[in-house]
Every structure is written in structure tokens, then in C-alpha cells.
Amino acid sequence: MHIPDGFIDAPTSAAFGVVAAAGVGYAVRRASAEAEDQVVPLAGLCAAFVFAGQMLNFPVALGTSGHLIGGTLAAVLVGPWLGAIAIAVVLLVQALFADGGLTALGLNITNMAVIGALGGYLLFRLALRLLPARLPSVPVAAGIAAFVTVPLAAAGFVAEFALGGTVDLPLGGVLGSMVGVHALIGVGEAVITAATVSLVIATRPDLVYGARHLVRQAPLEIRPSAVRAPSTAGQPADG
Amino acid sequence: MPDPIPADPPPPPAADTAVAPAAAGRQPARRANRLFLVAGLFVAFVLAAFVSGFASSSPDGLEKVAEDKGFLEQGRDHAFSDWPIADYAVSGIGNERLAGGLAGVIGVTITFAVGGALVFAVTRLRRRRHPART
């Protein structure tokens, strides 16, 4: 999924550099307005985990492999804004490993951080709306969204290729092949995303951004010391 | 980004009632967060260092399509392809799994540091803009 230098011409790459910068800049603005101090290490952890996950190519079809994008995963765990920033950081660090072209960084950030994380979070919220409002719905919705984002990011590449591909090819064929193989990779993305989200929900549901509205009530119960407050003196003890 | 406070500070003495109750209640939560962070990083390191050795080396979806459709050769060498960690292999190490695993550990460390530093800066941005909300 990492576009190397040379697939897309310079003007198109530069234009998507602007798209990516605008997307990440907007994410920084939104994240700075809502991020709490305790999410700092979590967002770092999320980026580190996605970096590791992206190293693990799994076979999908004859002689083809795929790996996690992690956009939906990051967005569900730390929120869409920090999630998009985390994926952008992963893509930036991967450049040190000569993975994904430098001139293609804007294209890759657009496909994986903007479509992957921001688009993934939107799809996650849509899927969640169709499912019962319970905690176990969260990993299911995350998996569905993760599945869709992979062929969607592949379609993003085809759009970029249509605008500035360095070879003239019938676009229908490229679109069919890209979406087809990435739908298979999407199954892996869905499994990894759903498994990771359900693991975090099983251990620390309060840390999952996408599950916040379902666990809000819990922390209110575990404050036995609060009973001492004078304002509750007249209330009957609950045993 | 690790907490500047040394790990596991001793619990405040019981008589210290001057401590705001909210701050006192946050202590165990902070320890639980640190435990989660350490466990999560451990998993990331294991995946990058060991599991990565079993990853498929087949071309990925985009490379495969580029090969089939005949635009793979349009791709140029990466500007950093001579770097000592290029292609997720530390150069100069003969053992392929070791070279890859080490590159994975380096990558996870850098990503955690850069990601943490950037998000730290983002939260400071908020503090400067809305000083009342600290």
C-alpha cells in the first residue's frame, strides 16, 4: 500500500502533499482542543503498535501479501484526530526505512491517515449506529470499518493514479485489480483491528476512545471514599 | 513519553488530608495506565522483533498490481535506500532474522518517541490556547 517515488507525477504528488498537510494540520487543531495529558503515552504506544503491525505482511492470494494499515484501529483507540496523527508519524518514520517514497509521502498520508483513520472513524461511527449500544459492538464496528477502509484507500491510489499516473493505462482494470486484492487484505485488517480492540476493551475499556460513551458510567461507581462527603450525609447507605 | 516522576512513588501518608481527593484518587489510575503502557510496548516490541521474521515476503497488493499492469518499473529507488536500516534490515548483520528484528526494535522505539513527543506538543498547544482548562 506504500506508494514509491515515480508511480505518480510530481505535480499530483505535490497537490496531495497539500491535502495531507491540511488533513494532518486540521487533526492537530482538533486533537489539541480535546486531548488530555494522559493520552500522550497512549498515542505514542498506538503509533508504535501500528508500526509493528505494518511489518507483519500476511499472505492473501497467490504470491501476494498485505499488511495492516491501522488507521481505523488507531482512530477507535485514541480518537480520529490523534489516530490520524499517529498514522502520519508511522509513515514518516517508515521513510527512514526506505518504505514509501519521500515525494509520495503526501499521497500515502492521504490514503492511510486521512482515508484510513478519519474515514475509518466515520465508518466506525456509522457501523456502531446500526449495532446494539453495548460494549461488544465496538470491536465488531471497528472490524467492519477497518475492512472497508482498505479497498477505499486502494481506490484513493487509483484516483491519484488517474490524476497523475506516470503510465497511461485503462483505469477500470487498475481499479478492479486494486480494489479486488485490497478487499482480501481488508479481511486481515478487520480481523487484526477487531481482535486488538476487543483485547483492549477486555483489559481497559476506559482507554478506548470509540467506546467512551458506553463506559462513562463505570468510573462513577468506584469511589467509596466519596461517600464521606457531607452533601451525601442524609442518603441511605447502600450496604 | 514516560512520566518524569520515578516509577511507583510511595503512596501518600494517610494523614495527608491536604491532598485534594481527586488527585489522590488518580494515583492508582496512573499506575494502571503505566502498566498498560509497558504491556502494550512489550507486545509491539515482540511483534516487531520476533513475529516480523515470519512475515510474508511476497509483494504487497500495490506492488503486485503494479507488476501485473506493468507500471512497477516506474518506481524509483528510495532516496534513503542506502541507509543502514533501509528495507527493515540493519546492514552489516548476516543473519536475516536478526537484522530485521533489530530494525523492528529501532522502528518501534523511534515511532513511540516521535509519536509521544508530537502528541505532547499538541497537548501543550491546547494549554497555551485554553490556559484555564489545565
Short mmCIF file of C-alpha atoms in Angstrom, two decimals:
data_model
loop_
_atom_site.label_atom_id
_atom_site.label_comp_id
_atom_site.label_asym_id
_atom_site.label_seq_id
_atom_site.Cartn_x
_atom_site.Cartn_y
_atom_site.Cartn_z
CA MET A 1 0.00 0.00 0.00
CA HIS A 2 3.02 2.31 0.32
CA ILE A 3 3.39 4.21 -2.95
CA PRO A 4 7.05 4.53 -4.01
CA ASP A 5 8.52 7.52 -5.81
CA GLY A 6 7.80 7.52 -9.54
CA PHE A 7 4.31 6.00 -9.76
CA ILE A 8 2.59 9.39 -9.57
CA ASP A 9 3.96 12.54 -11.24
CA ALA A 10 5.42 15.47 -9.30
CA PRO A 11 2.54 17.98 -9.60
CA THR A 12 -0.04 15.45 -8.39
CA SER A 13 2.27 14.33 -5.58
CA ALA A 14 2.75 17.95 -4.52
CA ALA A 15 -1.01 18.59 -4.62
CA PHE A 16 -1.62 15.62 -2.36
CA GLY A 17 1.19 16.87 -0.14
CA VAL A 18 -1.01 19.92 0.41
CA VAL A 19 -4.08 17.71 1.01
CA ALA A 20 -2.13 15.65 3.56
CA ALA A 21 -0.73 18.73 5.31
CA ALA A 22 -4.21 20.24 5.53
CA GLY A 23 -5.63 16.96 6.89
CA VAL A 24 -2.92 16.49 9.49
CA GLY A 25 -2.99 20.19 10.40
CA TYR A 26 -6.73 20.01 10.99
CA ALA A 27 -6.24 16.85 13.05
CA VAL A 28 -3.63 18.67 15.19
CA ARG A 29 -6.08 21.53 15.77
CA ARG A 30 -8.90 19.22 16.79
CA ALA A 31 -6.67 16.98 18.88
CA SER A 32 -5.21 19.93 20.76
CA ALA A 33 -8.72 21.04 21.70
CA GLU A 34 -9.74 17.72 23.20
CA ALA A 35 -6.63 15.73 24.10
CA GLU A 36 -5.97 15.11 27.78
CA ASP A 37 -2.44 14.73 29.15
CA GLN A 38 -2.83 11.04 29.87
CA VAL A 39 -3.35 10.22 26.18
CA VAL A 40 0.20 11.30 25.31
CA PRO A 41 1.84 7.94 26.05
CA LEU A 42 -1.19 6.08 24.68
CA ALA A 43 -0.98 7.84 21.32
CA GLY A 44 2.75 7.07 21.21
CA LEU A 45 2.01 3.45 22.05
CA CYS A 46 -0.67 3.34 19.37
CA ALA A 47 1.76 4.62 16.73
CA ALA A 48 4.44 2.14 17.87
CA PHE A 49 1.94 -0.71 17.73
CA VAL A 50 0.81 0.23 14.22
CA PHE A 51 4.45 0.44 13.10
CA ALA A 52 4.99 -3.10 14.38
CA GLY A 53 1.71 -4.27 12.84
CA GLN A 54 2.64 -2.86 9.44
CA MET A 55 5.80 -5.01 9.42
CA LEU A 56 3.73 -8.19 9.55
CA ASN A 57 2.83 -9.00 5.95
CA PHE A 58 0.36 -11.85 5.71
CA PRO A 59 -0.24 -13.85 2.52
CA VAL A 60 -3.57 -13.13 0.84
CA ALA A 61 -3.51 -14.80 -2.55
CA LEU A 62 -1.04 -16.47 -4.86
CA GLY A 63 2.23 -14.62 -4.45
CA THR A 64 0.63 -11.55 -2.86
CA SER A 65 0.75 -10.25 0.66
CA GLY A 66 -0.84 -7.48 2.63
CA HIS A 67 -0.34 -5.78 5.95
CA LEU A 68 -2.25 -3.76 8.48
CA ILE A 69 -2.86 -0.09 7.69
CA GLY A 70 -4.04 0.55 11.23
CA GLY A 71 -5.99 3.75 10.52
CA THR A 72 -9.30 2.51 11.90
CA LEU A 73 -7.50 0.76 14.77
CA ALA A 74 -5.72 3.95 15.82
CA ALA A 75 -8.85 6.08 15.42
CA VAL A 76 -11.00 3.76 17.53
CA LEU A 77 -8.33 3.50 20.25
CA VAL A 78 -7.20 7.15 20.59
CA GLY A 79 -9.76 9.05 18.54
CA PRO A 80 -9.81 10.14 14.89
CA TRP A 81 -7.56 13.21 15.33
CA LEU A 82 -4.78 11.63 17.36
CA GLY A 83 -5.25 8.46 15.30
CA ALA A 84 -4.58 10.32 12.05
CA ILE A 85 -1.52 11.97 13.63
CA ALA A 86 -0.28 8.56 14.81
CA ILE A 87 -0.54 7.07 11.29
CA ALA A 88 1.22 10.11 9.81
CA VAL A 89 4.04 9.58 12.32
CA VAL A 90 4.28 5.90 11.33
CA LEU A 91 4.55 6.85 7.65
CA LEU A 92 7.18 9.48 8.45
CA VAL A 93 9.31 7.02 10.44
CA GLN A 94 8.93 4.39 7.71
CA ALA A 95 10.72 6.78 5.34
CA LEU A 96 13.86 6.16 7.43
CA PHE A 97 13.49 2.51 6.42
CA ALA A 98 13.15 3.49 2.74
CA ASP A 99 9.49 2.39 2.78
CA GLY A 100 7.09 4.62 0.81
CA GLY A 101 8.61 7.30 -1.40
CA LEU A 102 9.54 10.70 0.01
CA THR A 103 7.74 12.54 -2.80
CA ALA A 104 4.81 10.14 -2.28
CA LEU A 105 4.50 10.94 1.43
CA GLY A 106 1.52 13.21 0.83
CA LEU A 107 -0.18 10.52 -1.26
CA ASN A 108 0.45 7.88 1.39
CA ILE A 109 -0.70 10.12 4.26
CA THR A 110 -3.86 10.93 2.29
CA ASN A 111 -4.63 7.25 1.68
CA MET A 112 -3.70 5.82 5.06
CA ALA A 113 -4.08 8.63 7.62
CA VAL A 114 -6.87 10.72 6.08
CA ILE A 115 -8.90 7.94 4.39
CA GLY A 116 -7.66 5.24 6.79
CA ALA A 117 -8.01 6.97 10.15
CA LEU A 118 -10.51 9.80 9.59
CA GLY A 119 -12.58 7.84 7.05
CA GLY A 120 -12.25 4.75 9.19
CA TYR A 121 -13.60 6.56 12.24
CA LEU A 122 -16.56 7.88 10.26
CA LEU A 123 -17.36 4.36 9.04
CA PHE A 124 -16.91 3.05 12.60
CA ARG A 125 -19.48 5.50 13.95
CA LEU A 126 -21.89 4.59 11.15
CA ALA A 127 -21.47 0.87 11.82
CA LEU A 128 -21.86 1.43 15.56
CA ARG A 129 -25.18 3.17 14.97
CA LEU A 130 -26.53 0.03 13.29
CA LEU A 131 -25.45 -2.23 16.15
CA PRO A 132 -26.88 -2.54 19.68
CA ALA A 133 -25.48 0.09 22.08
CA ARG A 134 -23.32 -2.35 24.01
CA LEU A 135 -19.57 -2.68 24.57
CA PRO A 136 -19.20 -5.87 22.45
CA SER A 137 -20.48 -3.93 19.42
CA VAL A 138 -17.34 -1.75 19.44
CA PRO A 139 -14.85 -4.34 18.11
CA VAL A 140 -17.44 -5.51 15.55
CA ALA A 141 -17.99 -1.98 14.26
CA ALA A 142 -14.21 -1.39 14.25
CA GLY A 143 -13.70 -4.57 12.20
CA ILE A 144 -16.38 -3.62 9.66
CA ALA A 145 -14.92 -0.12 9.25
CA ALA A 146 -11.37 -1.49 9.02
CA PHE A 147 -12.46 -3.90 6.27
CA VAL A 148 -13.99 -1.10 4.18
CA THR A 149 -11.06 1.33 4.57
CA VAL A 150 -8.55 -0.95 2.81
CA PRO A 151 -10.28 -1.11 -0.63
CA LEU A 152 -11.22 2.56 -0.05
CA ALA A 153 -7.54 3.50 0.39
CA ALA A 154 -6.76 1.40 -2.70
CA ALA A 155 -9.40 3.40 -4.59
CA GLY A 156 -7.64 6.51 -3.29
CA PHE A 157 -4.49 5.33 -5.01
CA VAL A 158 -6.39 4.74 -8.26
CA ALA A 159 -7.82 8.28 -8.09
CA GLU A 160 -4.29 9.64 -7.65
CA PHE A 161 -3.09 7.42 -10.48
CA ALA A 162 -5.90 8.72 -12.68
CA LEU A 163 -4.83 12.31 -11.98
CA GLY A 164 -1.09 11.85 -12.29
CA GLY A 165 -0.10 8.30 -13.10
CA THR A 166 3.19 8.13 -14.99
CA VAL A 167 1.79 5.42 -17.30
CA ASP A 168 -1.36 5.56 -19.40
CA LEU A 169 -3.44 2.55 -18.53
CA PRO A 170 -7.13 1.67 -18.72
CA LEU A 171 -8.23 2.83 -15.27
CA GLY A 172 -11.05 0.31 -14.96
CA GLY A 173 -8.57 -2.54 -14.93
CA VAL A 174 -6.33 -0.88 -12.36
CA LEU A 175 -9.33 -0.07 -10.16
CA GLY A 176 -10.67 -3.63 -10.38
CA SER A 177 -7.33 -5.20 -9.52
CA MET A 178 -6.53 -2.76 -6.72
CA VAL A 179 -9.95 -2.97 -5.05
CA GLY A 180 -10.11 -6.74 -5.56
CA VAL A 181 -6.80 -7.60 -3.92
CA HIS A 182 -7.28 -4.99 -1.19
CA ALA A 183 -10.71 -6.38 -0.32
CA LEU A 184 -8.84 -9.60 0.56
CA ILE A 185 -6.26 -7.64 2.57
CA GLY A 186 -9.20 -5.87 4.24
CA VAL A 187 -10.27 -9.18 5.78
CA GLY A 188 -6.91 -9.34 7.56
CA GLU A 189 -7.22 -5.69 8.56
CA ALA A 190 -10.68 -6.40 10.01
CA VAL A 191 -9.51 -9.43 11.99
CA ILE A 192 -6.44 -7.66 13.46
CA THR A 193 -8.41 -4.49 14.24
CA ALA A 194 -11.36 -6.31 15.88
CA ALA A 195 -9.02 -8.59 17.88
CA THR A 196 -6.85 -5.72 19.14
CA VAL A 197 -9.83 -3.53 20.03
CA SER A 198 -11.55 -6.35 21.89
CA LEU A 199 -8.32 -7.14 23.76
CA VAL A 200 -8.01 -3.53 24.93
CA ILE A 201 -11.73 -3.44 25.81
CA ALA A 202 -11.31 -6.61 27.87
CA THR A 203 -8.44 -5.07 29.87
CA ARG A 204 -9.03 -1.29 29.88
CA PRO A 205 -12.37 -0.35 28.29
CA ASP A 206 -11.99 3.18 29.68
CA LEU A 207 -8.97 3.78 27.42
CA VAL A 208 -10.85 3.07 24.18
CA TYR A 209 -11.92 6.40 22.66
CA GLY A 210 -14.56 4.77 20.47
CA ALA A 211 -16.15 3.07 23.49
CA ARG A 212 -16.15 6.10 25.82
CA HIS A 213 -19.86 6.74 25.57
CA LEU A 214 -20.54 3.15 26.66
CA VAL A 215 -18.26 3.10 29.72
CA ARG A 216 -18.81 6.61 31.04
CA GLN A 217 -20.92 5.40 33.95
CA ALA A 218 -18.41 2.89 35.28
CA PRO A 219 -15.84 5.23 36.91
CA LEU A 220 -18.61 6.93 38.89
CA GLU A 221 -19.27 3.77 40.87
CA ILE A 222 -15.77 3.06 42.20
CA ARG A 223 -15.36 5.98 44.58
CA PRO A 224 -16.06 4.54 48.04
CA SER A 225 -14.23 7.47 49.68
CA ALA A 226 -16.67 9.93 48.15
CA VAL A 227 -19.45 8.65 50.46
CA ARG A 228 -17.79 10.66 53.25
CA ALA A 229 -18.67 13.92 51.53
CA PRO A 230 -21.03 15.99 53.74
CA SER A 231 -23.56 16.53 50.96
CA THR A 232 -24.42 12.81 50.92
CA ALA A 233 -24.86 12.55 54.72
CA GLY A 234 -28.62 12.27 54.53
CA GLN A 235 -28.62 9.49 51.91
CA PRO A 236 -29.32 5.90 52.93
CA ALA A 237 -26.27 3.67 52.92
CA ASP A 238 -26.27 1.07 50.20
CA GLY A 239 -24.59 -1.64 52.27
CA MET B 1 6.77 9.60 26.77
CA PRO B 2 7.48 8.20 30.23
CA ASP B 3 6.34 10.07 33.30
CA PRO B 4 9.08 12.29 34.68
CA ILE B 5 8.19 11.09 38.18
CA PRO B 6 10.16 7.95 39.14
CA ALA B 7 8.22 4.72 38.81
CA ASP B 8 5.88 3.73 41.63
CA PRO B 9 6.17 6.61 44.05
CA PRO B 10 5.32 5.61 47.62
CA PRO B 11 1.63 6.12 48.46
CA PRO B 12 0.97 9.41 50.25
CA PRO B 13 0.68 9.06 54.03
CA ALA B 14 -2.88 8.60 55.24
CA ALA B 15 -2.70 11.69 57.44
CA ASP B 16 -2.01 13.91 54.47
CA THR B 17 -5.57 15.12 54.12
CA ALA B 18 -4.43 18.34 52.46
CA VAL B 19 -4.11 16.42 49.19
CA ALA B 20 -7.13 17.07 47.02
CA PRO B 21 -9.30 13.95 46.94
CA ALA B 22 -9.43 13.97 43.15
CA ALA B 23 -5.62 13.96 42.89
CA ALA B 24 -5.36 11.17 45.46
CA GLY B 25 -7.87 9.07 43.53
CA ARG B 26 -5.85 9.49 40.36
CA GLN B 27 -2.78 7.73 41.76
CA PRO B 28 -3.91 4.11 41.18
CA ALA B 29 -5.28 5.07 37.77
CA ARG B 30 -1.88 6.45 36.81
CA ARG B 31 -0.20 3.22 37.89
CA ALA B 32 -2.71 1.17 35.88
CA ASN B 33 -2.03 3.37 32.85
CA ARG B 34 1.69 2.80 33.21
CA LEU B 35 1.16 -0.95 33.44
CA PHE B 36 -0.95 -0.86 30.28
CA LEU B 37 1.69 1.20 28.51
CA VAL B 38 4.50 -1.19 29.46
CA ALA B 39 2.45 -4.23 28.44
CA GLY B 40 1.47 -2.62 25.14
CA LEU B 41 5.03 -1.65 24.30
CA PHE B 42 6.17 -5.16 25.17
CA VAL B 43 3.68 -6.59 22.66
CA ALA B 44 4.79 -4.08 20.00
CA PHE B 45 8.45 -4.99 20.54
CA VAL B 46 7.74 -8.73 20.39
CA LEU B 47 5.77 -8.29 17.14
CA ALA B 48 8.47 -6.12 15.53
CA ALA B 49 11.45 -8.11 16.80
CA PHE B 50 10.32 -11.74 16.50
CA VAL B 51 6.98 -12.14 14.74
CA SER B 52 8.20 -9.95 11.86
CA GLY B 53 10.65 -12.74 10.96
CA PHE B 54 7.67 -14.87 9.92
CA ALA B 55 6.06 -12.17 7.77
CA SER B 56 5.36 -12.96 4.11
CA SER B 57 7.98 -11.60 1.73
CA SER B 58 5.65 -11.70 -1.29
CA PRO B 59 4.95 -8.36 -2.98
CA ASP B 60 2.12 -6.46 -1.33
CA GLY B 61 -1.18 -5.64 -3.03
CA LEU B 62 0.02 -2.46 -4.74
CA GLU B 63 3.35 -3.98 -5.87
CA LYS B 64 1.53 -7.00 -7.26
CA VAL B 65 -0.94 -4.88 -9.23
CA ALA B 66 1.91 -2.65 -10.46
CA GLU B 67 3.76 -5.76 -11.62
CA ASP B 68 0.69 -7.26 -13.36
CA LYS B 69 -0.30 -4.00 -15.02
CA GLY B 70 3.27 -3.19 -15.98
CA PHE B 71 4.00 0.01 -14.09
CA LEU B 72 6.25 -1.45 -11.40
CA GLU B 73 9.39 -0.30 -13.24
CA GLN B 74 8.14 3.31 -12.98
CA GLY B 75 9.04 3.15 -9.30
CA ARG B 76 12.33 4.81 -8.43
CA ASP B 77 14.77 3.83 -5.72
CA HIS B 78 14.03 5.41 -2.40
CA ALA B 79 16.16 8.43 -1.52
CA PHE B 80 17.23 6.64 1.65
CA SER B 81 17.77 3.20 0.10
CA ASP B 82 21.45 3.30 1.13
CA TRP B 83 20.67 3.96 4.76
CA PRO B 84 21.83 1.38 7.29
CA ILE B 85 18.23 0.49 8.18
CA ALA B 86 16.79 0.56 4.65
CA ASP B 87 14.21 -2.13 3.84
CA TYR B 88 13.83 -3.08 7.51
CA ALA B 89 17.25 -4.73 7.72
CA VAL B 90 20.17 -3.40 9.71
CA SER B 91 23.10 -3.52 7.31
CA GLY B 92 26.18 -5.49 8.24
CA ILE B 93 24.26 -8.22 10.05
CA GLY B 94 24.42 -11.53 8.18
CA ASN B 95 21.50 -13.18 9.95
CA GLU B 96 18.38 -12.02 8.12
CA ARG B 97 16.01 -12.50 11.08
CA LEU B 98 18.35 -10.69 13.45
CA ALA B 99 18.85 -7.79 11.03
CA GLY B 100 15.07 -7.49 10.52
CA GLY B 101 14.21 -7.90 14.19
CA LEU B 102 16.72 -5.23 15.18
CA ALA B 103 15.32 -2.86 12.56
CA GLY B 104 11.86 -3.51 14.01
CA VAL B 105 13.03 -2.65 17.54
CA ILE B 106 14.65 0.56 16.26
CA GLY B 107 11.47 1.47 14.37
CA VAL B 108 9.12 0.86 17.31
CA THR B 109 11.40 2.91 19.58
CA ILE B 110 11.61 5.85 17.17
CA THR B 111 7.87 5.73 16.45
CA PHE B 112 6.98 5.72 20.14
CA ALA B 113 9.37 8.60 20.85
CA VAL B 114 8.34 10.72 17.86
CA GLY B 115 4.63 9.96 18.31
CA GLY B 116 4.76 10.69 22.04
CA ALA B 117 6.75 13.91 21.55
CA LEU B 118 4.40 15.16 18.84
CA VAL B 119 1.25 14.43 20.84
CA PHE B 120 2.87 16.02 23.90
CA ALA B 121 3.44 19.14 21.81
CA VAL B 122 -0.18 19.00 20.62
CA THR B 123 -1.49 18.91 24.20
CA ARG B 124 0.76 21.89 25.11
CA LEU B 125 -0.79 23.75 22.19
CA ARG B 126 -4.17 23.31 23.84
CA ARG B 127 -2.78 24.52 27.16
CA ARG B 128 -1.48 27.68 25.57
CA ARG B 129 -4.76 28.33 23.82
CA HIS B 130 -7.04 27.48 26.74
CA PRO B 131 -4.91 28.10 29.86
CA ALA B 132 -7.96 27.89 32.09
CA ARG B 133 -8.59 24.27 31.20
CA THR B 134 -5.34 22.89 32.67
#
